[in-house]
């Protein structure tokens, strides 16, 4: 929803809705779906509102009309009956706080409003024919980006799974000759050689910029150890049409067996710096609803050109891991939506580029970057900051219990904590 915070206006008499500065009735922007004209109120300080018609039918489509309350003639009614609901924390407020709310971006309801994720996009809508994609959205251009770093056969499999989506392969200074194999065997794929390992964030940023230079409306990122299932392009187009305010489209990520869930939505609580287990992780695939989520998964996501121009790309100082969380939080802070697309399915090995389950590299970067991202998006006083760091470290140390190299895993977590505390980001020295 525009501005990150929306408001719901209930039980407003039609006579009040007609009290506007302009006597002209304008179309609500919904064509033949709404034959009832609405009047525009020139009171922008009241912020965006949803309009409720006299018969009680709620129009959730644009434009959301600001209704000017009758301050002088109906002051008692305005104070006790004229109420709005903050869609961020479900707190009800009277009209006289609307201007303050519009300035702050929230209702000021304390911790509940500050911690709850914003609801920034309207619900998806289907046309009369049941198809949720407009003609222009259905033909939007998507270009895939695959980052390769000594990927070997995995990278080729990922690139071969993308058609009909055009593909760009970004090589991060591979030493196994896999870049040359891609150049020979996949001539339709544009190959970009960075010449050095720029990390996940730096590498994919190169590919995203190139995709937008080629006229892409959306850049689709796919890990080189993942394979896209058929129908992914159409699923992304439908989701983009259903959520015009979407900045990120998060695909459903399954393990290699194609049945067990690896990602079907996730949240991130920056206050404690820990997101917990992802939705449905390790369970059967029972997620088939298009919905808003707190953060996307970098294994498979799409970013729009408009969102990239407004918010930016991945933070290259993070190098690898948690950069998808940071980008998701920045999208939501800018009033854009992160949407889970259940029909866009990929199968993912997981951590192949960092050595798989036996590696400790992922533990180092995940610990360090989780602390850095939490402190970036939710600053706390010194004492509470130390508590949050302790929670992050404890959560990662708990995962070391079942690690094949337990001692090395513990040392990696502690090294990530020390570097985060010292502000040392980028590639690990």
Coordinates of N, CA and C in Angstrom, one line a residue, residues 281-413:
X281 N 9.9 -25.4 6.5 CA 11.3 -25.9 6.2 C 11.3 -27.4 6.6
X282 N 11.7 -28.2 5.7 CA 11.9 -29.7 5.9 C 10.6 -30.5 5.8
X283 N 9.5 -29.8 5.6 CA 8.2 -30.5 5.5 C 7.7 -30.7 4.1
X284 N 6.6 -31.3 3.9 CA 6.0 -31.5 2.5 C 5.5 -30.2 1.9
X285 N 5.4 -30.1 0.6 CA 5.0 -28.9 -0.1 C 3.5 -28.8 -0.1
X286 N 3.0 -28.0 0.8 CA 1.6 -27.7 0.9 C 1.3 -26.2 0.8
X287 N 2.2 -25.5 0.2 CA 2.0 -24.0 0.1 C 1.7 -23.6 -1.3
X288 N 0.5 -23.1 -1.5 CA 0.0 -22.9 -2.9 C -0.7 -21.5 -2.9
X289 N -0.5 -20.6 -2.0 CA -1.1 -19.3 -1.9 C -0.2 -18.2 -2.2
X290 N -0.5 -17.3 -3.1 CA 0.3 -16.1 -3.3 C 0.1 -15.2 -2.1
X291 N 1.1 -14.7 -1.5 CA 1.0 -13.9 -0.3 C 2.2 -13.1 0.0
X292 N 2.1 -12.1 0.9 CA 3.2 -11.3 1.3 C 4.0 -12.0 2.3
X293 N 5.3 -11.8 2.3 CA 6.2 -12.4 3.3 C 7.2 -11.3 3.8
X294 N 7.9 -11.7 4.8 CA 8.9 -10.7 5.4 C 10.2 -10.6 4.6
X295 N 10.6 -11.7 4.0 CA 11.9 -11.6 3.3 C 11.9 -12.7 2.2
X296 N 12.7 -12.4 1.2 CA 12.9 -13.3 0.1 C 14.1 -14.2 0.4
X297 N 14.3 -15.2 -0.5 CA 15.5 -16.1 -0.4 C 16.3 -15.9 -1.7
X298 N 17.6 -15.6 -1.5 CA 18.5 -15.3 -2.6 C 18.7 -16.4 -3.5
X299 N 18.3 -17.6 -3.2 CA 18.5 -18.8 -4.1 C 17.7 -18.6 -5.4
X300 N 16.5 -17.9 -5.3 CA 15.7 -17.7 -6.4 C 14.7 -16.6 -6.1
X301 N 15.0 -15.4 -6.7 CA 14.1 -14.3 -6.6 C 14.2 -13.4 -7.8
X302 N 13.1 -12.5 -8.0 CA 13.1 -11.6 -9.1 C 13.0 -10.2 -8.5
X303 N 13.7 -9.2 -9.1 CA 13.7 -7.8 -8.6 C 13.3 -7.0 -9.8
X304 N 12.4 -6.0 -9.5 CA 11.9 -5.2 -10.6 C 12.8 -4.0 -10.9
X305 N 12.8 -3.5 -12.1 CA 13.6 -2.3 -12.4 C 13.3 -1.1 -11.6
X306 N 11.9 -0.9 -11.4 CA 11.5 0.3 -10.6 C 12.0 0.2 -9.2
X307 N 11.9 -1.0 -8.6 CA 12.4 -1.2 -7.2 C 13.9 -1.0 -7.1
X308 N 14.6 -1.5 -8.1 CA 16.1 -1.3 -8.1 C 16.5 0.1 -8.2
X309 N 15.8 0.9 -9.0 CA 16.1 2.3 -9.2 C 15.8 3.1 -7.9
X310 N 14.8 2.6 -7.2 CA 14.3 3.3 -6.0 C 15.1 2.9 -4.7
X311 N 15.4 1.7 -4.6 CA 16.0 1.1 -3.4 C 17.4 0.8 -3.5
X312 N 17.8 0.4 -4.7 CA 19.2 0.0 -4.9 C 19.3 -1.6 -5.0
X313 N 20.5 -2.1 -5.2 CA 20.7 -3.5 -5.3 C 21.3 -4.1 -4.0
X314 N 21.9 -5.2 -4.1 CA 22.4 -5.9 -2.9 C 23.6 -5.1 -2.3
X315 N 23.7 -5.1 -1.0 CA 24.8 -4.5 -0.3 C 26.1 -5.3 -0.5
X316 N 27.0 -4.8 -1.3 CA 28.2 -5.5 -1.6 C 29.2 -5.7 -0.4
X317 N 29.0 -4.9 0.6 CA 29.8 -5.0 1.8 C 29.6 -6.3 2.6
X318 N 28.4 -6.9 2.3 CA 28.0 -8.1 3.0 C 28.7 -9.3 2.3
X319 N 29.1 -9.2 1.1 CA 29.8 -10.2 0.3 C 29.0 -11.4 0.0
X320 N 28.6 -12.1 1.0 CA 27.7 -13.3 0.8 C 26.9 -13.6 2.1
X321 N 25.7 -14.1 1.9 CA 24.8 -14.4 2.9 C 24.1 -13.2 3.6
X322 N 22.8 -13.3 3.8 CA 22.0 -12.3 4.5 C 21.8 -11.1 3.7
X323 N 22.4 -11.0 2.5 CA 22.2 -9.8 1.7 C 20.8 -9.8 1.1
X324 N 20.1 -11.0 1.0 CA 18.7 -11.0 0.6 C 17.8 -10.5 1.7
X325 N 18.2 -10.7 2.9 CA 17.4 -10.2 4.0 C 17.5 -8.7 4.1
X326 N 18.7 -8.2 3.9 CA 18.9 -6.7 3.9 C 18.1 -6.1 2.8
X327 N 18.1 -6.6 1.6 CA 17.4 -6.1 0.4 C 15.9 -6.1 0.7
X328 N 15.4 -7.2 1.3 CA 14.0 -7.3 1.6 C 13.5 -6.3 2.6
X329 N 14.3 -6.0 3.6 CA 14.0 -5.0 4.6 C 14.0 -3.6 4.0
X330 N 14.9 -3.4 3.1 CA 15.0 -2.0 2.5 C 13.8 -1.9 1.5
X331 N 13.4 -2.9 0.9 CA 12.2 -2.9 0.0 C 10.9 -2.5 0.8
X332 N 10.8 -3.2 1.9 CA 9.6 -3.0 2.7 C 9.6 -1.6 3.4
X333 N 10.8 -1.1 3.8 CA 10.9 0.2 4.3 C 10.5 1.3 3.3
X334 N 10.7 1.0 2.0 CA 10.4 1.9 1.0 C 8.9 1.8 0.5
X335 N 8.2 0.9 1.2 CA 6.8 0.8 0.8 C 6.5 -0.2 -0.3
X336 N 7.5 -1.0 -0.6 CA 7.3 -2.1 -1.6 C 7.1 -3.4 -1.0
X337 N 6.5 -4.3 -1.7 CA 6.1 -5.6 -1.2 C 7.1 -6.7 -1.6
X338 N 7.2 -7.7 -0.7 CA 8.0 -8.9 -1.0 C 6.9 -10.0 -1.1
X339 N 6.8 -10.6 -2.2 CA 5.7 -11.5 -2.5 C 6.2 -13.0 -2.7
X340 N 5.6 -13.9 -2.0 CA 5.9 -15.3 -2.2 C 5.0 -15.8 -3.4
X341 N 5.7 -16.5 -4.4 CA 5.0 -16.9 -5.6 C 5.1 -18.5 -5.6
X342 N 4.1 -19.2 -5.2 CA 4.1 -20.6 -5.0 C 4.3 -21.4 -6.3
X343 N 3.8 -20.8 -7.4 CA 3.9 -21.5 -8.7 C 5.2 -21.3 -9.4
X344 N 6.1 -20.5 -8.9 CA 7.4 -20.3 -9.4 C 8.3 -21.2 -8.5
X345 N 8.7 -22.4 -9.0 CA 9.3 -23.4 -8.2 C 10.7 -23.7 -8.8
X346 N 11.7 -23.8 -7.8 CA 13.0 -24.2 -8.2 C 13.5 -25.3 -7.2
X347 N 14.4 -26.1 -7.6 CA 15.0 -27.2 -6.8 C 16.5 -26.7 -6.5
X348 N 16.8 -26.8 -5.2 CA 18.1 -26.2 -4.8 C 18.9 -27.2 -4.0
X349 N 20.2 -27.3 -4.3 CA 21.1 -28.1 -3.5 C 21.4 -27.5 -2.1
X350 N 21.9 -26.2 -2.2 CA 22.2 -25.5 -0.9 C 23.6 -25.4 -0.6
X351 N 24.2 -24.2 -0.5 CA 25.6 -23.9 -0.1 C 26.6 -24.7 -0.9
X352 N 26.3 -25.0 -2.2 CA 27.3 -25.7 -3.0 C 28.5 -24.9 -3.3
X353 N 28.3 -23.6 -3.5 CA 29.5 -22.7 -3.8 C 30.4 -22.5 -2.6
X354 N 29.9 -22.7 -1.4 CA 30.7 -22.5 -0.2 C 31.2 -23.8 0.5
X355 N 31.0 -24.9 -0.3 CA 31.5 -26.2 0.3 C 30.5 -27.1 0.8
X356 N 29.2 -26.8 0.7 CA 28.1 -27.7 1.2 C 28.0 -27.7 2.7
X357 N 27.4 -28.8 3.2 CA 27.1 -28.9 4.6 C 28.4 -29.0 5.5
X358 N 29.5 -29.4 4.9 CA 30.7 -29.6 5.7 C 31.5 -28.3 5.8
X359 N 31.1 -27.2 5.1 CA 31.8 -25.9 5.2 C 31.4 -25.1 6.4
X360 N 32.4 -24.3 6.8 CA 32.2 -23.4 7.9 C 32.1 -21.9 7.4
X361 N 32.3 -21.8 6.1 CA 32.3 -20.4 5.5 C 30.9 -19.8 5.7
X362 N 29.9 -20.6 5.5 CA 28.5 -20.0 5.6 C 28.2 -19.6 7.1
X363 N 28.8 -20.3 8.0 CA 28.5 -19.9 9.4 C 29.2 -18.6 9.8
X364 N 30.4 -18.4 9.2 CA 31.1 -17.1 9.5 C 30.3 -15.9 8.9
X365 N 30.0 -16.0 7.6 CA 29.3 -14.9 7.0 C 27.9 -14.7 7.5
X366 N 27.2 -15.8 7.8 CA 25.8 -15.7 8.3 C 25.8 -15.0 9.7
X367 N 26.7 -15.4 10.6 CA 26.8 -14.8 11.9 C 27.1 -13.3 11.8
X368 N 28.2 -13.0 11.1 CA 28.6 -11.6 10.9 C 27.6 -10.7 10.3
X369 N 27.0 -11.2 9.2 CA 26.1 -10.3 8.4 C 24.7 -10.2 9.1
X370 N 24.3 -11.3 9.9 CA 23.1 -11.1 10.6 C 23.2 -10.0 11.6
X371 N 24.3 -10.0 12.4 CA 24.5 -8.9 13.3 C 24.5 -7.5 12.6
X372 N 25.2 -7.5 11.5 CA 25.4 -6.2 10.8 C 24.0 -5.7 10.3
X373 N 23.2 -6.6 9.7 CA 21.9 -6.2 9.1 C 21.0 -5.8 10.2
X374 N 21.0 -6.5 11.3 CA 20.1 -6.2 12.4 C 20.4 -4.8 13.0
X375 N 21.7 -4.5 13.2 CA 22.1 -3.2 13.7 C 21.8 -2.1 12.7
X376 N 21.9 -2.4 11.5 CA 21.6 -1.4 10.4 C 20.1 -1.0 10.4
X377 N 19.2 -2.0 10.5 CA 17.8 -1.7 10.4 C 17.1 -1.5 11.7
X378 N 17.7 -1.9 12.8 CA 17.0 -1.7 14.1 C 18.1 -1.3 15.2
X379 N 18.6 -0.1 15.2 CA 19.6 0.3 16.2 C 19.0 0.2 17.6
X380 N 19.9 -0.3 18.5 CA 19.5 -0.4 19.9 C 20.5 0.2 20.8
X381 N 20.2 0.6 22.0 CA 21.2 1.1 23.0 C 22.3 0.0 23.2
X382 N 23.4 0.4 23.8 CA 24.5 -0.4 23.9 C 24.2 -1.7 24.6
X383 N 23.5 -1.7 25.7 CA 23.2 -2.9 26.5 C 22.4 -3.8 25.7
X384 N 21.3 -3.4 25.1 CA 20.4 -4.2 24.3 C 21.1 -4.7 23.1
X385 N 22.0 -3.9 22.6 CA 22.8 -4.4 21.4 C 23.6 -5.6 21.7
X386 N 24.2 -5.6 22.9 CA 25.0 -6.8 23.3 C 24.1 -8.0 23.5
X387 N 22.9 -7.8 24.0 CA 22.0 -8.9 24.2 C 21.6 -9.5 22.8
X388 N 21.4 -8.7 21.9 CA 21.0 -9.1 20.5 C 22.2 -9.9 19.9
X389 N 23.4 -9.4 20.1 CA 24.5 -10.1 19.5 C 24.6 -11.5 20.2
X390 N 24.4 -11.5 21.5 CA 24.5 -12.8 22.2 C 23.4 -13.8 21.6
X391 N 22.2 -13.3 21.3 CA 21.2 -14.2 20.8 C 21.6 -14.7 19.4
X392 N 22.2 -13.9 18.6 CA 22.6 -14.3 17.2 C 23.7 -15.4 17.4
X393 N 24.7 -15.1 18.2 CA 25.8 -16.0 18.4 C 25.3 -17.3 18.9
X394 N 24.5 -17.3 19.9 CA 23.9 -18.5 20.6 C 23.2 -19.4 19.6
X395 N 22.4 -18.7 18.7 CA 21.6 -19.5 17.7 C 22.5 -20.2 16.7
X396 N 23.6 -19.5 16.3 CA 24.5 -20.2 15.4 C 25.4 -21.2 16.1
X397 N 25.8 -21.0 17.3 CA 26.5 -22.0 18.1 C 25.7 -23.3 18.2
X398 N 24.4 -23.1 18.4 CA 23.5 -24.3 18.6 C 23.5 -25.1 17.3
X399 N 23.7 -24.5 16.1 CA 23.7 -25.3 14.9 C 25.1 -26.0 14.7
X400 N 26.1 -25.6 15.5 CA 27.4 -26.3 15.4 C 27.4 -27.6 16.1
X401 N 26.4 -27.9 16.9 CA 26.4 -29.2 17.6 C 26.4 -30.4 16.7
X402 N 25.6 -30.3 15.6 CA 25.5 -31.3 14.6 C 26.4 -31.2 13.4
X403 N 27.3 -30.2 13.4 CA 28.2 -30.0 12.3 C 29.3 -31.0 12.2
X404 N 29.7 -31.5 11.0 CA 30.7 -32.5 10.9 C 32.0 -32.0 11.5
X405 N 32.4 -30.7 11.4 CA 33.6 -30.2 11.9 C 33.2 -29.2 13.1
X406 N 32.9 -29.8 14.2 CA 32.3 -29.0 15.3 C 33.2 -27.8 15.8
X407 N 34.5 -28.2 16.0 CA 35.4 -27.2 16.4 C 35.6 -26.0 15.5
X408 N 35.8 -26.4 14.2 CA 36.0 -25.3 13.2 C 34.7 -24.5 13.0
X409 N 33.6 -25.1 13.2 CA 32.3 -24.4 13.1 C 32.2 -23.4 14.2
X410 N 32.5 -23.7 15.4 CA 32.5 -22.8 16.6 C 33.4 -21.7 16.3
X411 N 34.6 -21.9 15.9 CA 35.6 -20.9 15.6 C 35.1 -19.9 14.5
X412 N 34.4 -20.4 13.5 CA 33.9 -19.6 12.5 C 32.8 -18.7 13.0
X413 N 31.9 -19.2 13.9 CA 30.9 -18.3 14.4 C 31.5 -17.2 15.3

